[in-house]
mmCIF file of C-alpha atoms in Angstrom:
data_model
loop_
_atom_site.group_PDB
_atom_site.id
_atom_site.type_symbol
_atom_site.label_atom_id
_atom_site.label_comp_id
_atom_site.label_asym_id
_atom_site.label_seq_id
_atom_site.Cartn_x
_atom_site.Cartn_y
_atom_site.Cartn_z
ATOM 1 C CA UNK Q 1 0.000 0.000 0.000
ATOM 2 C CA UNK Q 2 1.556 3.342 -1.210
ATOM 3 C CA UNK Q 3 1.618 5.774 1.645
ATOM 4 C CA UNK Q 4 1.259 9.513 0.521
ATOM 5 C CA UNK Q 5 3.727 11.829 -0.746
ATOM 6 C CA UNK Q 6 4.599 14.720 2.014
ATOM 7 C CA UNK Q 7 5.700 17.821 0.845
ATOM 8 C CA UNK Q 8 9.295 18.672 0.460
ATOM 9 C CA UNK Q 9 11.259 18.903 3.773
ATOM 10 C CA UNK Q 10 8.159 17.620 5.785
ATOM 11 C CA UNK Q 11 8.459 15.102 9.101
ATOM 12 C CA UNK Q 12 5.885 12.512 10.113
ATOM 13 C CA UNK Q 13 3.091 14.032 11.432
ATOM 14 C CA UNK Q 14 2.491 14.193 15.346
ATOM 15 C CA UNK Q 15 0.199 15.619 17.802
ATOM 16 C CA UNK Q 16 2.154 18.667 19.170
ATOM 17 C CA UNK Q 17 4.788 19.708 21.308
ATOM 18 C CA UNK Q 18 3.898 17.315 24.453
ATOM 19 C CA UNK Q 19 4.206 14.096 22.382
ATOM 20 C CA UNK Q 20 6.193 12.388 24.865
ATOM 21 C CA UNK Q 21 7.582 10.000 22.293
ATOM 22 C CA UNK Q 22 8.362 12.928 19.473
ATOM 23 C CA UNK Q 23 12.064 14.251 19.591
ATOM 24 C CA UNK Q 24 11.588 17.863 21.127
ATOM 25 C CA UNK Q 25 12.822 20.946 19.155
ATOM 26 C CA UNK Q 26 15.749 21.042 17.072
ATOM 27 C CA UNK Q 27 17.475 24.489 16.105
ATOM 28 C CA UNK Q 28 15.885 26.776 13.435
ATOM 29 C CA UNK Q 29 18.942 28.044 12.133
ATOM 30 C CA UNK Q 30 21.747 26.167 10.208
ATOM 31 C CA UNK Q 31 19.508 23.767 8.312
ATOM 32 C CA UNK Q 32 20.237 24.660 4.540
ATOM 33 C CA UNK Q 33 17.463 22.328 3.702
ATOM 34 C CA UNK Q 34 14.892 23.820 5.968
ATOM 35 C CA UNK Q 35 15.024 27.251 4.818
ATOM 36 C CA UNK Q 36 12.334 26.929 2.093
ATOM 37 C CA UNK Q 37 10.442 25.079 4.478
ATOM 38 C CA UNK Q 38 10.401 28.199 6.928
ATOM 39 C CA UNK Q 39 9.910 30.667 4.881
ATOM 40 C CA UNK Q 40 6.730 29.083 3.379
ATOM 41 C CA UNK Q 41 5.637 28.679 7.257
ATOM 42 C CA UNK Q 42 6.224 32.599 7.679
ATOM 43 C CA UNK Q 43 4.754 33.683 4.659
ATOM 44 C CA UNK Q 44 1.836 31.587 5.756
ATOM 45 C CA UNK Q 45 1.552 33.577 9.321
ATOM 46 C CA UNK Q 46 1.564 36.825 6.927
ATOM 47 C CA UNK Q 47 -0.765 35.822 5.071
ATOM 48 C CA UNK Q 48 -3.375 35.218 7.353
ATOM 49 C CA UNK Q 49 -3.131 38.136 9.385
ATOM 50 C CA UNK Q 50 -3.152 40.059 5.925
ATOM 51 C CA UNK Q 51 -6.210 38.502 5.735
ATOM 52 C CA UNK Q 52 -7.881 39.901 9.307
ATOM 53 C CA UNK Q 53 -6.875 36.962 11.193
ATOM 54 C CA UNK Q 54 -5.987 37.742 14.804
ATOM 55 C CA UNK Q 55 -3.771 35.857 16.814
ATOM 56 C CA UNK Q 56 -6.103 34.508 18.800
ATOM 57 C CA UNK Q 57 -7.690 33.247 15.982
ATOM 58 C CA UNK Q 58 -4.473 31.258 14.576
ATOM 59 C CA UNK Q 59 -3.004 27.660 15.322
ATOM 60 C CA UNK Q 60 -0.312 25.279 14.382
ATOM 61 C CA UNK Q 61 -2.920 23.227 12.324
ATOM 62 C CA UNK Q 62 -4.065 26.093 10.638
ATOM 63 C CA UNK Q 63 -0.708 27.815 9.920
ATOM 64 C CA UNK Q 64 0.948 24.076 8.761
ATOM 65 C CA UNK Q 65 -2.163 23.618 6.527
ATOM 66 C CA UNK Q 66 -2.030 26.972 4.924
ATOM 67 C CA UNK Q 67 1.829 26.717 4.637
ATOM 68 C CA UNK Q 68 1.554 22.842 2.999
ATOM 69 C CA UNK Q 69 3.608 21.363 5.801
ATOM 70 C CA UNK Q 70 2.767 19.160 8.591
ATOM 71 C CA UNK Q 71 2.535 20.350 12.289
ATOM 72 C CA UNK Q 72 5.345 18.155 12.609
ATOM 73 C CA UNK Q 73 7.731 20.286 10.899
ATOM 74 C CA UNK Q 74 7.164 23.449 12.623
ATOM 75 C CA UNK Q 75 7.037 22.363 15.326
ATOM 76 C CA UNK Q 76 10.869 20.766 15.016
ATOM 77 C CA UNK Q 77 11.734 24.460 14.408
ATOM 78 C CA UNK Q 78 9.539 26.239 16.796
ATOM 79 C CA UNK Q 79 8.086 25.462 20.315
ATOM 80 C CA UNK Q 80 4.648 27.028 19.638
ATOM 81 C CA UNK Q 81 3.033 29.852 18.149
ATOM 82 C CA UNK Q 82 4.674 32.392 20.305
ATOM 83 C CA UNK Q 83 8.102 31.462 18.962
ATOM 84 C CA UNK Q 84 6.633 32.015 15.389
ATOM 85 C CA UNK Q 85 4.854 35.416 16.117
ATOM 86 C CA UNK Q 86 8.245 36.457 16.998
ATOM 87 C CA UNK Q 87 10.304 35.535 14.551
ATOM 88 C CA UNK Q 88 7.288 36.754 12.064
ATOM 89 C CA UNK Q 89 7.520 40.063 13.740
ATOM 90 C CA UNK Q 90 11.295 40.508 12.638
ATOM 91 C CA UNK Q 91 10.694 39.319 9.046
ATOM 92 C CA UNK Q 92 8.057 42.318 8.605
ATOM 93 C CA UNK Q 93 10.195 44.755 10.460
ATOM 94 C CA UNK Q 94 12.780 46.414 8.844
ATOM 95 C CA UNK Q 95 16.370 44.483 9.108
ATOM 96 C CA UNK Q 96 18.724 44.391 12.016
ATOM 97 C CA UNK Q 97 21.606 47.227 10.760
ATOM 98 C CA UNK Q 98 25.033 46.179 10.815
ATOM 99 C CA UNK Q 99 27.456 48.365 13.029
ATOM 100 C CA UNK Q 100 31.225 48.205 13.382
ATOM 101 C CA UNK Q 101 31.518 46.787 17.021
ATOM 102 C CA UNK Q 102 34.785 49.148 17.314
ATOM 103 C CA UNK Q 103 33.073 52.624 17.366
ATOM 104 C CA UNK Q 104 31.035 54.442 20.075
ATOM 105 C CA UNK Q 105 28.976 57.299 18.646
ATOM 106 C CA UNK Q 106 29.616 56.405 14.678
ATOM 107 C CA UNK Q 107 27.749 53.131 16.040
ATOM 108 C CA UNK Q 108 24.757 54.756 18.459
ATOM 109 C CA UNK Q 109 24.284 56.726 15.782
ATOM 110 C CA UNK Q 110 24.074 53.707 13.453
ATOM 111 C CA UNK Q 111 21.812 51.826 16.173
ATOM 112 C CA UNK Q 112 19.509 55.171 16.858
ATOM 113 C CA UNK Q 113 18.878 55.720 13.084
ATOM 114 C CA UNK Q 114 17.520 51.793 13.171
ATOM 115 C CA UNK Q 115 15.038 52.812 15.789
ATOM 116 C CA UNK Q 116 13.587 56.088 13.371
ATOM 117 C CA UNK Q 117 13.145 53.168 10.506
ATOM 118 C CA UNK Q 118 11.276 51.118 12.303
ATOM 119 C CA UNK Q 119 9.341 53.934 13.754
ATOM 120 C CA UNK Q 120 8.360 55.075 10.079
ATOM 121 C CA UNK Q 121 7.716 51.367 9.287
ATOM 122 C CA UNK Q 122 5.201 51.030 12.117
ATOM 123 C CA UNK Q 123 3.229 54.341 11.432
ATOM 124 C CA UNK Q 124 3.277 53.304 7.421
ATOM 125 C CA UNK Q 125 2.813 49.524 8.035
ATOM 126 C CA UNK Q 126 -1.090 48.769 8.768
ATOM 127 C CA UNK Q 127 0.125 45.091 9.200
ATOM 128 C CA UNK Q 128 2.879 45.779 11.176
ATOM 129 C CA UNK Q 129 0.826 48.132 13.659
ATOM 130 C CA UNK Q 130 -1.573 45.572 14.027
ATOM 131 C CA UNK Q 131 0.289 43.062 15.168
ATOM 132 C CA UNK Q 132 2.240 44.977 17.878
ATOM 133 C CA UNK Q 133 -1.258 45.808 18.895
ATOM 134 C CA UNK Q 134 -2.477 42.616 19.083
ATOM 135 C CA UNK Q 135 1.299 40.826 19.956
ATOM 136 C CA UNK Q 136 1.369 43.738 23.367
ATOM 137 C CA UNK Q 137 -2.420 41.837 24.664
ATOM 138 C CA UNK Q 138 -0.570 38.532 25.244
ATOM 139 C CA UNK Q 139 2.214 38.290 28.336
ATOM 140 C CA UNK Q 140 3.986 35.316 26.890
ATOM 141 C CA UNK Q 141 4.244 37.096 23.474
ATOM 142 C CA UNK Q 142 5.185 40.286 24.624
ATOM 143 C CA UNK Q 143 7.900 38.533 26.875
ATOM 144 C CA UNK Q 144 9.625 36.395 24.488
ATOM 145 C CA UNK Q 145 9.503 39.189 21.895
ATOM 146 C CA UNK Q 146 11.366 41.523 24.990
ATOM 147 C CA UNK Q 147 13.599 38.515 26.021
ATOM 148 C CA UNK Q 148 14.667 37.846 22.372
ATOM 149 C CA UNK Q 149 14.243 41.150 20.540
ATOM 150 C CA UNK Q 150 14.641 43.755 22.470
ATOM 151 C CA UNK Q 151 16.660 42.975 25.279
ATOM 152 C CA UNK Q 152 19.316 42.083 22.572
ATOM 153 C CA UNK Q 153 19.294 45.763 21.156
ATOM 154 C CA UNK Q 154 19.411 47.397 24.466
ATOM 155 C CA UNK Q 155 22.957 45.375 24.874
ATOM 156 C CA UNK Q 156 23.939 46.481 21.358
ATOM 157 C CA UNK Q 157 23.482 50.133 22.383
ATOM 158 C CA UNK Q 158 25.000 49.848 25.879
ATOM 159 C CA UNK Q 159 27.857 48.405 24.563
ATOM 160 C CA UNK Q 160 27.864 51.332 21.863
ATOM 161 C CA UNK Q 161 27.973 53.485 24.760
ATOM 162 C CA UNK Q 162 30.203 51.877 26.824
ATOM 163 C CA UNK Q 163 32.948 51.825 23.756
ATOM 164 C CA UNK Q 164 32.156 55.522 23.169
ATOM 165 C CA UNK Q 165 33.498 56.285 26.819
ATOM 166 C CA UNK Q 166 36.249 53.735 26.173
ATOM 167 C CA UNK Q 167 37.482 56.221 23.011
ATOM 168 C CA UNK Q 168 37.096 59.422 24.964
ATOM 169 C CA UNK Q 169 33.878 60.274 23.531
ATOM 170 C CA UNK Q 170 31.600 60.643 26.666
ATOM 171 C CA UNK Q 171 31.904 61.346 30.150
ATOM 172 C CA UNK Q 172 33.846 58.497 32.163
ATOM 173 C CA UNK Q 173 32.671 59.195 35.669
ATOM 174 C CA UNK Q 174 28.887 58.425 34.660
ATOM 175 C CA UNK Q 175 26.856 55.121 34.802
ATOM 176 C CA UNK Q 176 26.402 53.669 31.180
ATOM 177 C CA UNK Q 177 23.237 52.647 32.221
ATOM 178 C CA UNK Q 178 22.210 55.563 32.497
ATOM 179 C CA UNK Q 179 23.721 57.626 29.652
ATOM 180 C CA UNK Q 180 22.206 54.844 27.251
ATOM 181 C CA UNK Q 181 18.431 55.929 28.408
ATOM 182 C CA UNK Q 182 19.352 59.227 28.069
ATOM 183 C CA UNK Q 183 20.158 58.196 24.052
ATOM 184 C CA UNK Q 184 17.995 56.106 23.790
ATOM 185 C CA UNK Q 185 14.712 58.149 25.259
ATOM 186 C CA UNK Q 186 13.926 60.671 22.774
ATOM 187 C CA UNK Q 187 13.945 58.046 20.237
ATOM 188 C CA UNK Q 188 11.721 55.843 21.908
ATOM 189 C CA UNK Q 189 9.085 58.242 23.264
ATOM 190 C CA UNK Q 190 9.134 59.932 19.403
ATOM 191 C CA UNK Q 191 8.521 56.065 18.025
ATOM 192 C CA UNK Q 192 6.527 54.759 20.026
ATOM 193 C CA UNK Q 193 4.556 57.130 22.825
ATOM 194 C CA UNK Q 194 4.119 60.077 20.203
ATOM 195 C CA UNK Q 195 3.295 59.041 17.209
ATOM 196 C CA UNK Q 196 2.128 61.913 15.671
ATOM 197 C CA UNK Q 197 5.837 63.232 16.304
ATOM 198 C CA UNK Q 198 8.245 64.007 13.119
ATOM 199 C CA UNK Q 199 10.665 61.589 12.913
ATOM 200 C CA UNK Q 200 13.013 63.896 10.884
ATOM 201 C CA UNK Q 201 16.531 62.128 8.994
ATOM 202 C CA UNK Q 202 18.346 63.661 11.131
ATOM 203 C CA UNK Q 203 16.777 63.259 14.338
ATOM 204 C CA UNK Q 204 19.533 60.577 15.560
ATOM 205 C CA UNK Q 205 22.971 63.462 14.824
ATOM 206 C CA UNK Q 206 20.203 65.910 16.555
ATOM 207 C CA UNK Q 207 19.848 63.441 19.497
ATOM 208 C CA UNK Q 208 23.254 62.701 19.930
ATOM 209 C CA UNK Q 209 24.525 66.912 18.991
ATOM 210 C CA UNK Q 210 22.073 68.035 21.919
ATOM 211 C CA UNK Q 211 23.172 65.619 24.581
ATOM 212 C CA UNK Q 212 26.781 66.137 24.173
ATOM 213 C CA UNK Q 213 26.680 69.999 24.068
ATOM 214 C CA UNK Q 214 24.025 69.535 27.382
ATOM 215 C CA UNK Q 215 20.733 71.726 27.720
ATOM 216 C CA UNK Q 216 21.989 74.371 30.001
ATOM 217 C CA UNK Q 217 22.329 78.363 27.966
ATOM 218 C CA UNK Q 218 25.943 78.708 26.927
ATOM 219 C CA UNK Q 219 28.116 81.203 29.045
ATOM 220 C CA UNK Q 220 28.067 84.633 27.298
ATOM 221 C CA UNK Q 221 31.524 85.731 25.660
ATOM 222 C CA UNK Q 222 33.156 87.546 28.390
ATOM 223 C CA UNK Q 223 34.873 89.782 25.566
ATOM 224 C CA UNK Q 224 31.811 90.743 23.590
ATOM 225 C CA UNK Q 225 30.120 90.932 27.223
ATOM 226 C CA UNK Q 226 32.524 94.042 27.690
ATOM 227 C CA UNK Q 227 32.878 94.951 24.582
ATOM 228 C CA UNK Q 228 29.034 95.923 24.494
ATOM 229 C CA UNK Q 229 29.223 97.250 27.805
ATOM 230 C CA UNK Q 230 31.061 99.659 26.519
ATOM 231 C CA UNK Q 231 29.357 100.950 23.643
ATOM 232 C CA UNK Q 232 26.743 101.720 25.465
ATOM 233 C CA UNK Q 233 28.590 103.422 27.921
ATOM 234 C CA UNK Q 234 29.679 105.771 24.937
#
């Protein structure tokens, strides 16, 4: 008796993650032959929530059947729908940048500039707004996207920071911590709690510019202090 054909880099079917007799999760990355196989499984997820489905609303049946693949096979690359919404999420937003790892500002700059594009791609992306909408309603979502996501940026900027003291750049005798969220505020309450705000091309230089020269009024030149002193004295 013939069994049927599965589709190209498909496993044997199984129930779902707590099959005690199915091998448990293998890594997503580093399979040549599953890349196909994920993408279709991605482009699936996008599809149906182009098409008004809400998370909620969305399964591991329903996503393998829409993506021609068997539960099977996503779930040897995923541990459940929260691990796809996730990686989902970073396919529609725009792509990581690519910084130097040696510099301090040149890099924040690079990082900050990342944070306006994504910005713009949220306010322009109907999709994309929807699902952080949606993605901010469930805990275990919103946690694995901070654990994975965003927690992973915030190091990439700290670190920007910290090398940025390292080369003389910024203040040594301050916590890095701290002079991150300084950075790193303006850009985030412009993104994400104003969005009506301009986010400008060259917000990040005008972030960066403003904190380094400080907010206080600049000391008046002593010599054209005196020097107009004196003409009105004439």
């Amino acid at each position: 008796m013939r069994q049927a054909a599965q589709n190209p880099g498909d496993e044997p079917e199984r129930d779902g993650p707590h099959d005690p007799a199915a091998p448990g999760p293998e890594p997503r990355r580093g399979r040549p032959r599953s890349a196909a196989v994920e993408r279709a499984i991605l482009d699936a997820v996008v599809g149906l929530l182009e098409a008004g489905e809400t998370l909620d609303g969305l399964s591991i049946e329903r996503i393998a059947r829409t993506a021609g693949v068997g539960k099977a096979t996503i779930y040897r690359r995923w541990s459940g729908k929260e691990e796809i919404f996730v990686d989902v999420l970073r396919d529609i937003e725009p792509a990581e940048p690519t910084v130097s790892g040696t510099a301090g500002l040149d890099d924040l700059r690079v990082l900050l500039e990342s944070m306006r594009t994504r910005g713009l791609a949220q306010r322009s992306s109907t999709l994309l707004h929807n699902v952080f909408v949606q993605m901010k309603k469930h805990p275990r979502l919103w946690t694995e996207y901070q654990s994975t996501v965003i927690a992973p940026r915030r190091a990439a900027m700290v670190a920007a920071v910290r090398r940025a003291v390292d080369a003389g750049e910024l203040r040594d005798d301050l916590d890095v911590d701290f002079m991150d969220d300084l950075f790193l505020g303006p850009m985030l309450v412009r993104t994400v709690h104003r969005p009506e705000a301009p986010l400008p091309e060259d917000l990040a230089d005008r972030i960066i510019l403003v904190l380094l020269q400080g907010l206080a009024p600049r000391p008046a030149d002593p010599h054209v202090t005196a020097a107009g002193t004196a003409a009105s004295a004439m």
